[in-house]
Coordinates of C-alpha atoms in Angstrom, one line a residue:
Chain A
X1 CA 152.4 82.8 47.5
X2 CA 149.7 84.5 46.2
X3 CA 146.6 85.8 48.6
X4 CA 143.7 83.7 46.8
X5 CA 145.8 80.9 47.2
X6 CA 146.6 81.7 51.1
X7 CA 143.0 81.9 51.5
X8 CA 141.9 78.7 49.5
X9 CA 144.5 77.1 51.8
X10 CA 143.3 78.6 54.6
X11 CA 139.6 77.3 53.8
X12 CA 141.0 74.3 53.3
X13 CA 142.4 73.8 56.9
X14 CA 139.3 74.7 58.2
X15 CA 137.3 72.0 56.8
X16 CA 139.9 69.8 57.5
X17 CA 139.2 70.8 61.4
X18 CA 135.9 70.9 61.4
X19 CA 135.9 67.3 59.8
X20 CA 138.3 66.0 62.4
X21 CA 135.3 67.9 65.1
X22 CA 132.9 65.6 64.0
X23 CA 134.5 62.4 64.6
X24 CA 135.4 62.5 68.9
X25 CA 136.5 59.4 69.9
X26 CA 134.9 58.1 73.4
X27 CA 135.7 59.9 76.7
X28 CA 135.6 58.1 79.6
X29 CA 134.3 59.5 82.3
X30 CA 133.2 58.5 85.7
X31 CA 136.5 56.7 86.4
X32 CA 136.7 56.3 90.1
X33 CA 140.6 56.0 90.5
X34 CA 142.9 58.0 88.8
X35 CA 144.8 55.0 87.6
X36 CA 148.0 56.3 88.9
X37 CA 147.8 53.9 91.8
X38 CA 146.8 54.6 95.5
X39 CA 148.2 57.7 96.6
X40 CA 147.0 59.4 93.4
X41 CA 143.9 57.7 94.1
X42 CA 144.1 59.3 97.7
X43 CA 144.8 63.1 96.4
X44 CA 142.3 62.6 94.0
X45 CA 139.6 61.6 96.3
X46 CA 140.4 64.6 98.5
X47 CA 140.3 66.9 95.8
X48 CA 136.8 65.5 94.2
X49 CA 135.3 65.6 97.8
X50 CA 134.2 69.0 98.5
X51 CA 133.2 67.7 102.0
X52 CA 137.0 67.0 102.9
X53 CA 138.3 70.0 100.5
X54 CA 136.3 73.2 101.9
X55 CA 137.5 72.4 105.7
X56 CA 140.8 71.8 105.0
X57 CA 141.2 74.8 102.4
X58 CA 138.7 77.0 105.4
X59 CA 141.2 75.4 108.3
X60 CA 144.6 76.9 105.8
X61 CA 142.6 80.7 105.5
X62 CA 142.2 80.3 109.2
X63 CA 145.6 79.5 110.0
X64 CA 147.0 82.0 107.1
X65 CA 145.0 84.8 109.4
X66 CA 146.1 83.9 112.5
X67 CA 149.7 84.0 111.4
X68 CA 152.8 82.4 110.8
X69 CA 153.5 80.7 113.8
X70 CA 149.7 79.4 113.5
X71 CA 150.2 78.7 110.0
X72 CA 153.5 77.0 111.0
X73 CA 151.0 74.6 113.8
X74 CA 148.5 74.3 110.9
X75 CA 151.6 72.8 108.2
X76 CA 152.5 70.2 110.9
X77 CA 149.7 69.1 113.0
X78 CA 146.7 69.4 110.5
X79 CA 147.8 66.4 107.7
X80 CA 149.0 64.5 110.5
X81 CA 145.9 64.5 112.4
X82 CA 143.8 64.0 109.5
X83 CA 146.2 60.6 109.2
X84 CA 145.8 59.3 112.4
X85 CA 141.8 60.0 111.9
X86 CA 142.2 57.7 109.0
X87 CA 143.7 54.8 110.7
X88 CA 141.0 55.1 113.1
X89 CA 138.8 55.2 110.4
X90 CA 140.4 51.8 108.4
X91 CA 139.7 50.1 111.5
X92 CA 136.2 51.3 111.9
X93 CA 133.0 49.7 110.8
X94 CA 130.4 52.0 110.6
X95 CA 129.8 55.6 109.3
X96 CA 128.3 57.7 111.4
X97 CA 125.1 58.8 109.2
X98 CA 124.6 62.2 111.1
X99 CA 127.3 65.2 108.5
X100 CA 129.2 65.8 111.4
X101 CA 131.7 67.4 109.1
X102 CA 128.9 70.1 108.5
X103 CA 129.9 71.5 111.7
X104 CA 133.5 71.5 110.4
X105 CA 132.0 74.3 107.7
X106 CA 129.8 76.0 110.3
X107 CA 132.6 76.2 113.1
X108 CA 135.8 76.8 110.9
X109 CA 133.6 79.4 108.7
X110 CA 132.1 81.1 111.6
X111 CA 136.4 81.8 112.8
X112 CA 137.2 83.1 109.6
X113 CA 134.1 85.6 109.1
X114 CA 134.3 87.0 112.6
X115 CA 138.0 86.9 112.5
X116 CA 138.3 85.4 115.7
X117 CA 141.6 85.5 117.6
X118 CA 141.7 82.0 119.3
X119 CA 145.1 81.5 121.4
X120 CA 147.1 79.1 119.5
X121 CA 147.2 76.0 121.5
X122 CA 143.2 76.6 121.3
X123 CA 143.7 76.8 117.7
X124 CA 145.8 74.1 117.6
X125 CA 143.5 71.7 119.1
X126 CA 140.9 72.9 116.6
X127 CA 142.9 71.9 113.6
X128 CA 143.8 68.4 114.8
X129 CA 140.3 67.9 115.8
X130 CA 139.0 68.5 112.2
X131 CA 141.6 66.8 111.1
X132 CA 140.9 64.2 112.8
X133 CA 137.1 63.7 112.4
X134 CA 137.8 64.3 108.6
X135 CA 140.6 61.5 108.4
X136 CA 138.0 59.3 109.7
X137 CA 135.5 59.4 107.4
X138 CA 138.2 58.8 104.9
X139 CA 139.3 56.4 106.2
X140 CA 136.0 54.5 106.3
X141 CA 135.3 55.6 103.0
X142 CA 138.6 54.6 101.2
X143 CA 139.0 51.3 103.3
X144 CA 137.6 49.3 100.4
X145 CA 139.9 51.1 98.0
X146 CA 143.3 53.0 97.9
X147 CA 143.4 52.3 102.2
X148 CA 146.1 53.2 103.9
X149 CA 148.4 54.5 100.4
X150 CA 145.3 57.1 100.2
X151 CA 145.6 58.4 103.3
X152 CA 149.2 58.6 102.9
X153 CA 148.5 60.9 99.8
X154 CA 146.0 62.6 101.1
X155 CA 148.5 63.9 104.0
X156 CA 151.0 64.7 101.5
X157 CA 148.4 66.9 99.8
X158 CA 147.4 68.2 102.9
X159 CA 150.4 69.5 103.7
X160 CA 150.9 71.2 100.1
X161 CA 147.6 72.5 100.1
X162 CA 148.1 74.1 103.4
X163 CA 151.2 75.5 103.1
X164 CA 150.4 77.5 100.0
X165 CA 146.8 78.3 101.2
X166 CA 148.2 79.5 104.7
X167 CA 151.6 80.9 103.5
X168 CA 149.3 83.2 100.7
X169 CA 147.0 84.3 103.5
X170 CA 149.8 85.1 105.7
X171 CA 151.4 87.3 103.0
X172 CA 148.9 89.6 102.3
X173 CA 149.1 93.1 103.5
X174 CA 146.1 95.4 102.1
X175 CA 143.4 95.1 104.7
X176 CA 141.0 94.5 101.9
X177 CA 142.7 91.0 101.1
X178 CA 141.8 90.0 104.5
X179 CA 138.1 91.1 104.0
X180 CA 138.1 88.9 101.0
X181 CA 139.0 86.0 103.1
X182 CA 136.6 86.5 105.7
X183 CA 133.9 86.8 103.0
X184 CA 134.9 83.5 101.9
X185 CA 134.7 82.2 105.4
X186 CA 131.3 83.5 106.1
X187 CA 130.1 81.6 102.5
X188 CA 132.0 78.1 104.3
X189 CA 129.7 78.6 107.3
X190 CA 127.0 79.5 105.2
X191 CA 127.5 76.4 103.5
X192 CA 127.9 74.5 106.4
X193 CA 123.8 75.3 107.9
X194 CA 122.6 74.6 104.4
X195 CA 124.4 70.8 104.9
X196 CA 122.6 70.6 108.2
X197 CA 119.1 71.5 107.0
X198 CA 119.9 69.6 103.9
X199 CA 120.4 66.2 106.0
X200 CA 117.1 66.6 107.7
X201 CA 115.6 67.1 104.3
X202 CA 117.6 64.0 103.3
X203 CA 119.3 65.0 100.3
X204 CA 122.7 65.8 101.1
Chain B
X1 CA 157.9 86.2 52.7
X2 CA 155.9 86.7 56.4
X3 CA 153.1 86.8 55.7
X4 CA 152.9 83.4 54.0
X5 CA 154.9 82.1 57.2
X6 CA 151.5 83.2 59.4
X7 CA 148.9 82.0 57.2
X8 CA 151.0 78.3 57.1
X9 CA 151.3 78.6 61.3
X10 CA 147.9 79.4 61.7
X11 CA 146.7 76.9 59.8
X12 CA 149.3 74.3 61.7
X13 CA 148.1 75.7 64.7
X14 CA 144.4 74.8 63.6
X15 CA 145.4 71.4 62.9
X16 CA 147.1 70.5 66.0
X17 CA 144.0 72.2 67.9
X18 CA 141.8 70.3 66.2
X19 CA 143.9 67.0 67.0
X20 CA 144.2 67.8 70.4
X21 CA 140.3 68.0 70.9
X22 CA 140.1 64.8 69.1
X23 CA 142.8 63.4 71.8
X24 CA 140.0 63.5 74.5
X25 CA 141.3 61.8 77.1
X26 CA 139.9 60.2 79.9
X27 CA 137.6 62.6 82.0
X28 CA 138.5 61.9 86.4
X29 CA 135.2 64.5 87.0
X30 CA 132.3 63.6 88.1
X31 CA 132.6 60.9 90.7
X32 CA 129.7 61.9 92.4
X33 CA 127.8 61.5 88.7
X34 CA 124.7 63.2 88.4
X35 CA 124.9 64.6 91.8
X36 CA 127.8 67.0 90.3
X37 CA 125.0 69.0 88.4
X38 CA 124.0 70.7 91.7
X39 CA 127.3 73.1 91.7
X40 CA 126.2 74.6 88.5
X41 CA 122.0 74.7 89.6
X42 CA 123.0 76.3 92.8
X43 CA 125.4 78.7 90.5
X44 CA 122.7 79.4 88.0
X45 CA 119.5 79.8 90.5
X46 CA 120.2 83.2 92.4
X47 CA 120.9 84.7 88.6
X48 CA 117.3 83.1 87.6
X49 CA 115.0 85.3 90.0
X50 CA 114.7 89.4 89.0
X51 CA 114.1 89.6 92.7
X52 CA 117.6 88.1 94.3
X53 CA 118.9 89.9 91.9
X54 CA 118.5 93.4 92.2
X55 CA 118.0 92.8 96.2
X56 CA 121.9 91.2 95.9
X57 CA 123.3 93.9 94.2
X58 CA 121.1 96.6 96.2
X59 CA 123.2 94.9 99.3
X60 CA 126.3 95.5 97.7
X61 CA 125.6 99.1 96.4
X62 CA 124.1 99.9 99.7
X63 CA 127.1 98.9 101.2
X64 CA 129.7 100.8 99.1
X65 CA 127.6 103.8 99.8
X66 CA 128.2 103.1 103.7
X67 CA 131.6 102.3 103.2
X68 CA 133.7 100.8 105.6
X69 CA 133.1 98.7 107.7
X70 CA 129.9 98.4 106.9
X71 CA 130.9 97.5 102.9
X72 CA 132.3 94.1 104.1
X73 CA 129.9 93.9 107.5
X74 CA 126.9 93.3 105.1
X75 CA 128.2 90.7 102.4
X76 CA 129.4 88.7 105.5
X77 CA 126.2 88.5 107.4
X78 CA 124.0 88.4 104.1
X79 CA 124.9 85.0 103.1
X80 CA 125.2 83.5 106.2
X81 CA 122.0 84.4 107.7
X82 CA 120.3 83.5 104.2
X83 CA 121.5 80.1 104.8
X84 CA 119.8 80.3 108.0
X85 CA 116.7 81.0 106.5
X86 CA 116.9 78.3 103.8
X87 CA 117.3 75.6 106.9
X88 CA 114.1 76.6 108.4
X89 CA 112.8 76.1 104.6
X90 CA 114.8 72.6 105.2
X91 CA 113.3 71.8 108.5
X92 CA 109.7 72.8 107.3
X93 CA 109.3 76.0 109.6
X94 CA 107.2 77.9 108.1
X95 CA 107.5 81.6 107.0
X96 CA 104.5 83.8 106.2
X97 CA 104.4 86.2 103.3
X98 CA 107.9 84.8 101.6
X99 CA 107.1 87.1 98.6
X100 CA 106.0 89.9 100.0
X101 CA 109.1 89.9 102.2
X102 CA 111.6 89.7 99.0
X103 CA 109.6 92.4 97.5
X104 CA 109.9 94.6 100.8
X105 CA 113.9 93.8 100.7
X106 CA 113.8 95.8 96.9
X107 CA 111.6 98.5 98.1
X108 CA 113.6 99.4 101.5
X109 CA 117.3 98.4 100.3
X110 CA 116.6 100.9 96.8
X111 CA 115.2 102.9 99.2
X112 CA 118.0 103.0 101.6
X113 CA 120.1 103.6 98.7
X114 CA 118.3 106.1 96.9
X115 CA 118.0 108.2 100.1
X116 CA 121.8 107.3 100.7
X117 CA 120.7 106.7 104.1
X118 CA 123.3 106.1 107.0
X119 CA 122.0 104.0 109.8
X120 CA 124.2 102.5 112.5
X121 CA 126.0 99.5 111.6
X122 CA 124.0 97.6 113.9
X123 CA 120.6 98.6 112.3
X124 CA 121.6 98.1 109.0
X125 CA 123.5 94.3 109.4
X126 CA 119.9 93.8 111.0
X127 CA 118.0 95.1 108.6
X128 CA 119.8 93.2 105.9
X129 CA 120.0 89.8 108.2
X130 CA 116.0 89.7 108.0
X131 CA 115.5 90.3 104.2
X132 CA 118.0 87.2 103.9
X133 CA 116.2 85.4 105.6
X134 CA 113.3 85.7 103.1
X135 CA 115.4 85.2 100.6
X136 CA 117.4 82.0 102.0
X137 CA 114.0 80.6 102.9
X138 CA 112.4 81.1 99.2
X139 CA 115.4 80.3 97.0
X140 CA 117.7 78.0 99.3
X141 CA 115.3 74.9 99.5
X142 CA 114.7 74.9 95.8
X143 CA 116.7 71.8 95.0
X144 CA 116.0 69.1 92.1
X145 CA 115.6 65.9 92.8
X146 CA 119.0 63.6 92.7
X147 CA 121.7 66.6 93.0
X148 CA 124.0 66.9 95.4
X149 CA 122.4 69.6 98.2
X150 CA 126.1 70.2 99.3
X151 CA 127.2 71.4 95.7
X152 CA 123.4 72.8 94.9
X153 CA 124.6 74.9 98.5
X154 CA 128.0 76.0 97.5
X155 CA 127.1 77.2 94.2
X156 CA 124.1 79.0 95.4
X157 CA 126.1 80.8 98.0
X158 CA 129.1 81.7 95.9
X159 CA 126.5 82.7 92.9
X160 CA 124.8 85.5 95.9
X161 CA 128.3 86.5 96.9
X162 CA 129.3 87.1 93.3
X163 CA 126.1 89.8 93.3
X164 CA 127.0 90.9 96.3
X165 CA 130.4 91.6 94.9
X166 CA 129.0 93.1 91.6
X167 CA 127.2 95.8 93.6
X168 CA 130.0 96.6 95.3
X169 CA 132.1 96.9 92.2
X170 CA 129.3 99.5 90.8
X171 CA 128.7 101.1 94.1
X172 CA 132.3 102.3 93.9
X173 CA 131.2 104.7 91.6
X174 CA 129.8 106.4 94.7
X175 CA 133.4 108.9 94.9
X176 CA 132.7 110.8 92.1
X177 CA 129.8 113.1 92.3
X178 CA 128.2 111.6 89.3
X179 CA 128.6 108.6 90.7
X180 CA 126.7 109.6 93.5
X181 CA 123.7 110.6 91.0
X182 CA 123.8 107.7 89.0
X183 CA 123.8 104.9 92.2
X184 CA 120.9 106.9 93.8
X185 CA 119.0 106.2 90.8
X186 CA 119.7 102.9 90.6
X187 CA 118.6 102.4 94.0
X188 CA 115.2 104.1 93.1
X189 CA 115.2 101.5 90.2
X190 CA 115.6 98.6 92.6
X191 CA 113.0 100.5 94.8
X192 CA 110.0 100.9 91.7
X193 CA 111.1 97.3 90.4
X194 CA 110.7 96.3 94.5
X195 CA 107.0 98.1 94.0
X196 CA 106.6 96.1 91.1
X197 CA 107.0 92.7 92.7
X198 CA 104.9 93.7 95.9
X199 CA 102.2 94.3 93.4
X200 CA 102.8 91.2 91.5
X201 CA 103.0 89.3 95.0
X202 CA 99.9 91.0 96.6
X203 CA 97.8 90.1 93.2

């Protein structure tokens, strides 16, 4: 094949893609479920939620620091608190309008940036208590949706989630890796006093 | 022979690109709706203010130049306590001379790194802890209406920790004696530019 003729196919092409760019067909956003039925619907909600997502993500660094046998607490007790908080939650009526989960942020970042050794039956009750208080609030909020099939995939993707976030943390060994995380805790605490100030503004 | 075969598989390859953008499938993002928009304001708005930053990155050059621990000491305290000021902008405290305390942050931190001054830790987390407030106080609060103010926060924190992390990534240039040259003049850039906004703030 000759070049010109390359290059006249070539053009060709081109305006063939630019002519299928003009024509989109409709994307539909702003779908609340994933349509994958409820345990999807569950994972998706905690991974859209950046209220439930920065805790649990801040409460794997933590437990990553602390080490493996932390970590190993962390894998176990955190997904399964965060359940039980749900069924509490299901059952509820009410949603507490004060962010409590903004302390979540402020607390669990404030441990990361100052790299604080807590004993690990200390740390232990820390996870299941954010677990906990988190899994309520989904609870309530998911009660008119996926319910108790949301939860349920929202623990499985707990457990993922914190078993690579942890595991990762755990294996890193340049003491500049560790800085990095603790930067990133100090940005979750950070975040959690802007949540404060923002409910008393009423905007969050 | 080959080169025929590339033109025909990059012009397959334009095809099936083109089709696959044409395949838009449903978008999942943006449950909260327009609330999302926040994460990218709060990304954009330290990045919109001269100011922030050159302050920022003074913090992160100034840091370098101190080197550890003070290198990661700073960055830590720095967005945390800026967040602390931006609740008292939340709460409605009040904070006299907002400007002129951002423009005092440029003078003093291109000072501190033009002079390549070594304080204690201590003195220099402090001295760094009240400029972010300023700076928290002035830019934190600075919200549109009907976004999200947990995603407007997140993005605005990560945005300052990206500048912070920029300075550090220049002020590493600090080894070489060059380097050395070259950050102390940057510093007395941040400095004049510092000047600049004092004057600006004062008229």
């Amino acid at each position: 094949m000759k070049i010109n003729q390359q290059v006249i196919i070539l053009h060709k092409t081109l305006i063939a893609v630019f002519g299928l760019l003009f024509c989109p067909s409709n994307a539909a956003a702003h779908l609340v479920t994933t349509g994958m039925g409820p345990v999807y619907d569950g994972i998706g909600h905690l991974l859209l939620t950046p209220e439930d997502l920065v805790p649990a993500l801040a409460v794997a660094l933590y437990a990553g620091l602390r080490g493996r046998a932390p970590g190993r607490r962390a894998l176990f007790f955190f997904p399964l608190a965060w359940l039980l908080g749900g069924f509490i939650g299901l059952a509820a009526d009410a949603m507490p309008t004060f962010p409590v989960s903004a302390f979540s942020f402020l607390l669990v970042g404030i441990l990361i940036a100052a790299d604080l050794r807590l004993p690990d039956n200390a740390f232990t009750v820390l996870a299941i208590a954010v677990g906990i208080m988190h899994g309520f609030f989904n609870g309530i909020a998911l009660k008119a949706g996926p319910g108790g099939l949301g939860l349920l995939g929202i623990m499985f993707a707990l457990f993922v989630l914190v078993a690579i976030v942890s595991a990762f943390v755990v294996s890193l060994k340049p003491p500049w890796t560790r800085i990095v995380v603790r930067v990133a805790g100090s940005w979750v605490a950070a975040m959690g006093l802007l949540m404060i100030g923002w409910f008393f503004r009423g905007q969050v | 022979m080959k080169k025929d075969f590339g033109y025909m598989n990059l012009c397959i390859y334009l095809l099936a690109f083109a089709l696959y953008l044409v395949w838009a499938p449903s978008a999942q993002a943006h449950v909260e709706q327009g609330q999302a928009v926040g994460f990218i304001t709060g990304l954009e708005h330290p990045w919109s203010g001269l100011d922030h930053v050159l302050a920022m990155i003074a913090v992160g050059l100034w840091g370098a130049q101190l080197g550890n621990p003070a290198m990661w000491v700073l960055p830590i305290i720095f967005p945390m306590v800026m967040s602390f000021g931006a609740m008292m902008g939340l709460l409605g405290i009040p904070l006299p001379g907002i400007e002129v305390g951002i423009a005092a942050s440029a003078i003093l931190l291109g000072g501190m790194v033009l002079g390549e001054v070594r304080p204690k830790l201590v003195v220099a987390a402090i001295l760094v802890g009240v400029f972010a407030i300023f700076h928290g106080h002035a830019h934190g609060t600075e919200l549109p209406a009907g976004q999200s103010g947990l995603l407007y926060s997140m993005g605005f924190v990560i945005a300052t920790g990206v500048l912070h992390g920029i300075g550090i990534i220049i002020g590493l240039i600090h080894r070489w004696p060059a380097g050395k040259l070259v950050l102390r003049g940057a510093g007395a850039f941040i400095a004049a530019m510092g000047m600049f906004f004092l004057w600006r703030a004062l008229i």
